[in-house]
Short mmCIF file of C-alpha atoms and ligand atoms in Angstrom, two decimals:
data_model
loop_
_atom_site.label_atom_id
_atom_site.label_comp_id
_atom_site.label_asym_id
_atom_site.label_seq_id
_atom_site.Cartn_x
_atom_site.Cartn_y
_atom_site.Cartn_z
CA UNK A 20 105.77 19.56 82.47
CA UNK A 21 103.94 17.12 84.68
CA UNK A 22 101.40 14.70 83.17
CA UNK A 23 98.42 13.94 85.42
CA UNK A 24 96.87 10.47 85.11
CA UNK A 25 93.37 10.22 86.60
CA UNK A 26 92.08 6.77 87.56
CA UNK A 27 95.66 5.58 88.09
CA UNK A 28 94.35 2.46 89.83
CA UNK A 29 92.15 1.52 86.86
CA UNK A 30 93.08 -1.10 84.29
CA UNK A 31 93.93 1.48 81.65
CA UNK A 32 95.06 4.29 83.97
CA UNK A 33 97.58 2.05 85.73
CA UNK A 34 99.00 1.00 82.37
CA UNK A 35 99.21 4.66 81.27
CA UNK A 36 101.31 5.45 84.36
CA UNK A 37 103.65 2.55 83.52
CA UNK A 38 103.96 3.60 79.86
CA UNK A 39 104.72 7.23 80.76
CA UNK A 40 107.29 6.21 83.38
CA UNK A 41 108.98 3.98 80.78
CA UNK A 42 109.07 7.02 78.48
CA UNK A 43 110.89 8.99 81.20
CA UNK A 44 108.05 11.42 81.90
CA UNK A 45 107.23 13.35 85.05
CA UNK A 46 103.97 11.65 86.12
CA UNK A 47 101.46 12.47 88.85
CA UNK A 48 99.03 9.60 89.56
CA UNK A 49 95.54 10.45 90.83
CA UNK A 50 92.89 8.40 92.56
CA UNK A 51 89.90 9.35 94.67
CA UNK A 52 91.99 7.90 97.52
CA UNK A 53 95.68 8.27 96.72
CA UNK A 54 96.70 6.24 99.79
CA UNK A 55 95.53 3.11 97.99
CA UNK A 56 97.65 3.63 94.86
CA UNK A 57 100.48 1.27 93.94
CA UNK A 58 102.75 3.21 91.56
CA UNK A 59 106.37 2.88 90.39
CA UNK A 60 109.11 4.57 92.47
CA UNK A 61 109.37 8.29 91.83
CA UNK A 62 105.74 8.76 90.77
CA UNK A 63 103.93 11.40 92.84
CA UNK A 64 100.38 10.60 93.94
CA UNK A 65 97.43 12.86 94.64
CA UNK A 66 93.82 12.41 95.74
CA UNK A 67 91.44 13.85 93.15
CA UNK A 68 87.75 13.19 92.67
CA UNK A 69 86.22 14.48 89.45
CA UNK A 70 82.92 14.81 91.31
CA UNK A 71 84.54 17.04 93.96
CA UNK A 72 85.94 20.06 92.10
CA UNK A 73 87.60 21.37 95.26
CA UNK A 74 90.08 18.45 95.00
CA UNK A 75 91.21 19.35 91.47
CA UNK A 76 93.30 22.53 91.87
CA UNK A 77 96.07 20.77 93.81
CA UNK A 78 96.03 17.81 91.40
CA UNK A 79 96.34 20.11 88.36
CA UNK A 80 98.98 22.48 89.74
CA UNK A 81 101.92 22.58 87.26
CA UNK A 82 100.27 20.05 84.95
CA UNK A 83 100.59 20.43 81.16
CA UNK A 84 98.53 17.46 80.03
CA UNK A 85 96.05 14.96 81.48
CA UNK A 86 94.86 11.39 80.89
CA UNK A 87 91.18 11.52 81.79
CA UNK A 88 88.52 8.91 82.47
CA UNK A 89 84.99 9.70 81.29
CA UNK A 90 83.02 10.92 84.28
CA UNK A 91 79.86 12.83 83.35
CA UNK A 92 79.33 14.24 86.83
CA UNK A 93 82.02 16.82 87.42
CA UNK A 94 83.25 17.36 83.86
CA UNK A 95 82.33 21.05 83.94
CA UNK A 96 84.30 21.53 87.15
CA UNK A 97 87.23 19.65 85.65
CA UNK A 98 87.26 21.83 82.50
CA UNK A 99 87.17 25.00 84.60
CA UNK A 100 89.99 23.83 86.87
CA UNK A 101 92.11 22.59 83.95
CA UNK A 102 91.71 25.87 82.05
CA UNK A 103 92.64 27.84 85.19
CA UNK A 104 95.72 25.63 85.70
CA UNK A 105 96.93 26.24 82.12
CA UNK A 106 96.53 22.62 80.94
CA UNK A 107 97.25 22.40 77.22
CA UNK A 108 96.10 18.89 76.25
CA UNK A 109 93.65 16.29 77.61
CA UNK A 110 93.52 12.71 76.31
CA UNK A 111 90.12 11.21 77.14
CA UNK A 112 89.35 7.51 77.52
CA UNK A 113 85.97 7.60 75.82
CA UNK A 114 84.13 4.81 73.99
CA UNK A 115 83.68 3.54 70.45
CA UNK A 116 79.95 3.82 71.15
CA UNK A 117 80.07 7.55 70.34
CA UNK A 118 81.31 6.84 66.80
CA UNK A 119 78.60 4.31 65.94
CA UNK A 120 75.70 5.23 63.64
CA UNK A 121 73.21 4.30 66.39
CA UNK A 122 74.88 6.57 68.96
CA UNK A 123 71.88 8.93 69.22
CA UNK A 124 69.83 6.05 70.68
CA UNK A 125 72.61 4.81 72.97
CA UNK A 126 72.69 5.83 76.65
CA UNK A 127 76.33 4.70 76.85
CA UNK A 128 77.19 6.88 73.85
CA UNK A 129 75.29 9.86 75.26
CA UNK A 130 77.16 9.72 78.58
CA UNK A 131 80.53 9.60 76.82
CA UNK A 132 79.51 12.17 74.20
CA UNK A 133 78.59 14.72 76.86
CA UNK A 134 82.15 14.55 78.22
CA UNK A 135 83.67 14.64 74.73
CA UNK A 136 81.67 17.78 73.91
CA UNK A 137 82.72 19.51 77.12
CA UNK A 138 86.37 18.91 76.21
CA UNK A 139 85.89 19.98 72.58
CA UNK A 140 84.40 23.26 73.80
CA UNK A 141 87.28 23.88 76.25
CA UNK A 142 90.19 26.21 75.52
CA UNK A 143 92.80 23.39 75.72
CA UNK A 144 93.35 20.73 73.04
CA UNK A 145 91.71 17.31 73.32
CA UNK A 146 92.24 13.84 71.89
CA UNK A 147 89.40 11.33 72.16
CA UNK A 148 90.25 7.63 72.45
CA UNK A 149 87.26 5.58 71.25
CA UNK A 150 88.01 1.90 71.92
CA UNK A 151 85.58 -0.94 71.33
CA UNK A 152 85.34 -3.86 73.77
CA UNK A 153 88.17 -4.39 76.25
CA UNK A 154 89.91 -7.74 76.70
CA UNK A 155 89.67 -7.04 80.44
CA UNK A 156 85.93 -7.71 80.24
CA UNK A 157 87.00 -11.39 80.45
CA UNK A 158 87.99 -10.73 84.07
CA UNK A 159 84.24 -10.83 84.76
CA UNK A 160 84.41 -14.61 84.09
CA UNK A 161 86.84 -15.25 86.97
CA UNK A 162 84.33 -16.75 89.40
CA UNK A 163 83.00 -19.18 86.79
CA UNK A 164 86.46 -20.07 85.53
CA UNK A 165 87.39 -21.16 89.05
CA UNK A 166 84.67 -23.85 88.50
CA UNK A 167 85.80 -24.60 84.92
CA UNK A 168 82.94 -22.67 83.27
CA UNK A 169 82.71 -19.51 81.20
CA UNK A 170 79.17 -18.18 81.55
CA UNK A 171 78.03 -15.62 78.99
CA UNK A 172 75.11 -14.59 76.86
CA UNK A 173 75.73 -14.70 73.11
CA UNK A 174 78.98 -16.75 73.17
CA UNK A 175 79.40 -16.14 69.43
CA UNK A 176 79.40 -12.36 69.83
CA UNK A 177 82.65 -11.09 68.32
CA UNK A 178 84.68 -7.97 69.03
CA UNK A 179 88.15 -6.65 68.31
CA UNK A 180 88.96 -7.04 72.02
CA UNK A 181 91.78 -4.64 72.92
CA UNK A 182 94.53 -5.06 75.52
CA UNK A 183 94.56 -2.22 78.08
CA UNK A 184 98.30 -1.78 77.46
CA UNK A 185 97.60 -0.94 73.81
CA UNK A 186 95.14 1.78 74.84
CA UNK A 187 97.73 3.00 77.35
CA UNK A 188 100.57 2.98 74.81
CA UNK A 189 98.46 5.06 72.42
CA UNK A 190 97.57 7.50 75.21
CA UNK A 191 101.18 7.78 76.39
CA UNK A 192 102.56 8.35 72.88
CA UNK A 193 100.03 11.15 72.27
CA UNK A 194 100.59 12.73 75.70
CA UNK A 195 104.37 12.75 75.21
CA UNK A 196 104.23 14.09 71.63
CA UNK A 197 101.30 16.47 72.15
CA UNK A 198 100.00 15.01 68.89
CA UNK A 199 96.54 14.13 67.50
CA UNK A 200 94.90 17.24 68.95
CA UNK A 201 91.27 17.38 67.78
CA UNK A 202 91.28 13.70 66.74
CA UNK A 203 88.79 10.95 67.70
CA UNK A 204 90.59 7.61 67.44
CA UNK A 205 88.69 4.30 67.11
CA UNK A 206 90.93 1.73 68.81
CA UNK A 207 90.75 -2.06 68.61
CA UNK A 208 92.79 -5.19 69.05
CA UNK A 209 94.24 -6.98 66.03
CA UNK A 210 91.35 -9.26 65.07
CA UNK A 211 87.70 -10.09 65.73
CA UNK A 212 87.39 -12.79 68.39
CA UNK A 213 84.23 -14.31 69.88
CA UNK A 214 83.62 -15.02 73.57
CA UNK A 215 83.74 -18.73 72.74
CA UNK A 216 87.16 -18.28 71.09
CA UNK A 217 88.36 -16.19 74.05
CA UNK A 218 87.32 -19.02 76.38
CA UNK A 219 89.29 -21.51 74.25
CA UNK A 220 92.39 -19.29 74.39
CA UNK A 221 92.03 -18.94 78.17
CA UNK A 222 91.71 -22.72 78.53
CA UNK A 223 94.97 -23.21 76.61
CA UNK A 224 96.86 -20.50 78.47
CA UNK A 225 95.57 -21.61 81.91
CA UNK A 226 96.16 -25.26 81.03
CA UNK A 227 92.71 -26.51 82.08
CA UNK A 228 89.47 -27.30 80.26
CA UNK A 229 86.79 -24.61 80.24
CA UNK A 230 83.19 -25.29 79.27
CA UNK A 231 81.10 -22.46 77.77
CA UNK A 232 77.64 -22.17 79.31
CA UNK A 233 75.23 -19.86 77.49
CA UNK A 234 73.23 -17.52 79.70
CA UNK A 235 69.84 -16.20 78.67
CA UNK A 236 69.79 -12.42 78.13
CA UNK A 237 67.71 -12.15 81.34
CA UNK A 238 70.32 -14.05 83.37
CA UNK A 239 73.13 -11.93 81.91
CA UNK A 240 71.22 -8.69 82.61
CA UNK A 241 70.70 -9.77 86.24
CA UNK A 242 74.46 -10.37 86.60
CA UNK A 243 75.27 -6.93 85.16
CA UNK A 244 72.74 -5.27 87.47
CA UNK A 245 74.29 -7.11 90.43
CA UNK A 246 77.64 -5.55 89.45
CA UNK A 247 76.05 -2.13 89.95
CA UNK A 248 75.54 -1.20 86.30
CA UNK A 249 72.85 1.47 85.76
CA UNK A 250 69.56 -0.26 84.79
CA UNK A 251 69.43 1.17 81.27
CA UNK A 252 72.86 -0.22 80.34
CA UNK A 253 72.46 -4.06 80.39
CA UNK A 254 69.70 -4.16 77.73
CA UNK A 255 71.83 -1.98 75.46
CA UNK A 256 74.96 -4.08 75.97
CA UNK A 257 72.97 -7.26 75.33
CA UNK A 258 71.54 -5.82 72.11
CA UNK A 259 75.08 -5.01 70.97
CA UNK A 260 76.22 -8.54 71.88
CA UNK A 261 73.38 -10.05 69.85
CA UNK A 262 74.12 -7.74 66.92
CA UNK A 263 77.80 -8.66 66.89
CA UNK A 264 76.95 -12.34 66.46
CA UNK A 265 75.78 -11.27 62.98
CA UNK A 266 77.65 -8.11 61.97
CA UNK A 267 81.39 -7.72 61.36
CA UNK A 268 83.40 -6.26 64.26
CA UNK A 269 85.23 -3.00 63.93
CA UNK A 270 88.98 -3.60 63.69
CA UNK A 271 91.26 -0.63 63.04
CA UNK A 272 94.96 0.11 62.41
CA UNK A 273 95.08 3.00 64.88
CA UNK A 274 97.23 1.26 67.53
CA UNK A 275 99.88 0.43 64.95
CA UNK A 276 99.64 3.87 63.31
CA UNK A 277 100.19 5.70 66.61
CA UNK A 278 102.64 3.40 68.41
CA UNK A 279 104.40 1.73 65.45
CA UNK A 280 103.62 -1.69 67.00
CA UNK A 281 100.94 -4.25 66.18
CA UNK A 282 98.19 -4.45 68.82
CA UNK A 283 98.52 -7.34 71.27
CA UNK A 284 96.42 -10.44 70.68
CA UNK A 285 93.89 -11.87 73.14
CA UNK A 286 96.39 -14.69 73.77
CA UNK A 287 98.96 -12.12 74.85
CA UNK A 288 96.36 -10.57 77.14
CA UNK A 289 95.54 -13.98 78.66
CA UNK A 290 99.25 -14.68 79.25
CA UNK A 291 99.70 -11.27 80.90
CA UNK A 292 96.69 -11.96 83.15
CA UNK A 293 97.33 -15.63 84.02
CA UNK A 294 97.76 -14.73 87.70
CA UNK A 295 94.33 -13.04 87.78
CA UNK A 296 92.71 -16.44 87.10
CA UNK A 297 94.85 -18.44 89.57
N1 NAP B 21 84.90 -2.27 79.17
C1 NAP B 21 84.79 -1.98 77.89
O1 NAP B 21 84.61 -2.86 77.02
C2 NAP B 21 84.90 -0.52 77.44
C3 NAP B 21 84.77 -0.23 76.09
C4 NAP B 21 84.90 1.09 75.67
C5 NAP B 21 85.15 2.11 76.60
N2 NAP B 21 85.27 1.81 77.93
C6 NAP B 21 85.57 2.91 78.88
O2 NAP B 21 86.61 2.51 79.74
C7 NAP B 21 86.23 2.71 81.10
C8 NAP B 21 86.76 1.57 81.96
O3 NAP B 21 88.18 1.56 81.94
P1 NAP B 21 88.98 0.62 82.96
O4 NAP B 21 88.69 -0.80 82.65
O5 NAP B 21 90.40 1.05 83.01
O6 NAP B 21 88.22 1.03 84.32
P2 NAP B 21 88.47 0.62 85.82
O7 NAP B 21 89.60 -0.35 85.94
O8 NAP B 21 87.15 0.26 86.39
O9 NAP B 21 88.93 2.02 86.46
C9 NAP B 21 88.09 3.13 86.50
C10 NAP B 21 88.89 4.29 87.11
O10 NAP B 21 88.05 5.45 87.13
C11 NAP B 21 88.37 6.19 88.27
N3 NAP B 21 87.23 6.99 88.73
C12 NAP B 21 85.96 6.56 88.90
N4 NAP B 21 85.22 7.58 89.36
C13 NAP B 21 86.04 8.65 89.50
C14 NAP B 21 85.89 9.98 89.97
N5 NAP B 21 84.70 10.45 90.37
N6 NAP B 21 86.96 10.78 89.97
C15 NAP B 21 88.17 10.35 89.57
N7 NAP B 21 88.40 9.09 89.13
C16 NAP B 21 87.35 8.27 89.11
C17 NAP B 21 88.72 5.15 89.33
O11 NAP B 21 89.64 5.73 90.20
P3 NAP B 21 89.73 5.40 91.79
O12 NAP B 21 88.81 4.23 92.09
O13 NAP B 21 91.16 5.04 92.04
O14 NAP B 21 89.35 6.64 92.44
C18 NAP B 21 89.33 4.00 88.52
O15 NAP B 21 90.73 4.04 88.59
C19 NAP B 21 84.70 2.73 81.09
O16 NAP B 21 84.22 3.49 82.15
C20 NAP B 21 84.38 3.29 79.75
O17 NAP B 21 84.32 4.70 79.87
C21 NAP B 21 85.15 0.51 78.36
#
């Protein structure tokens, strides 16, 4: 049966489409505006907006399983439409925030948890992917890197930064096998790496020196707000960044357990994204 990939233009969604096509699957790629999608030959595209339930019936017609982005607005409409369409399995890109002990105080965790709970209560099976920090967050440094500078608060904050293709490979494996129903999977890259170390790797891969300039939390919060983040999110992200200068990062074996391959390193990510920093 057809596998629907929502957010097929997104970093992870695009990689899920590629992984499913490589696995020989029948894929339908969705975006709020399908005319803007760039997908491999043979992949059908459809416009679907999780906040506009009337767009979902056509997207879900004949679909057996779905890769879903977390979108609080519209999740009830999605569940209803997916149940009506006979969907059997949904793999959700959620967040590691929902698995943390402090999740009850976290706005980010609450937003993701609400979607997780709606899927758990649905009649179809669900698998929750709970990654920590993405390696793609480094794309936010592009403007500074053009000037030879990586600007960040808490440069010694460490995370098990994960390559989007590892998240996608896990999602694709589970979608193809129909496995891990009912599971919540904490995903990470292979090792803890600080922002300062990421900058050093990028400098080597790009072949030019990069200076790290530490932003105050206030400067970093202003940048995040300028990117359109909801106002309650920057303080929480900055608290987590400060905390991870002191506490060990979560690194798991889930990518290897599910895909049989070691997760990609940050260096591999930087090599794959060299053109993004040109
Ligand atoms: N960054 C991190 O460190 C981190 C850590 C843990 C979890 N996460 C999770 O990962 C997500 C980001 O993943 P990413 O980097 O792949 O994101 P991305 O590149 O920004 O893509 C987001 C996708 O969501 C789709 N989307 C947005 N609103 C939608 C709607 N109303 N209906 C249907 N689709 C909609 C967009 O589709 P169109 O624009 O094509 O319509 C887009 O393709 C976060 O939102 C968070 O839930 C991130």
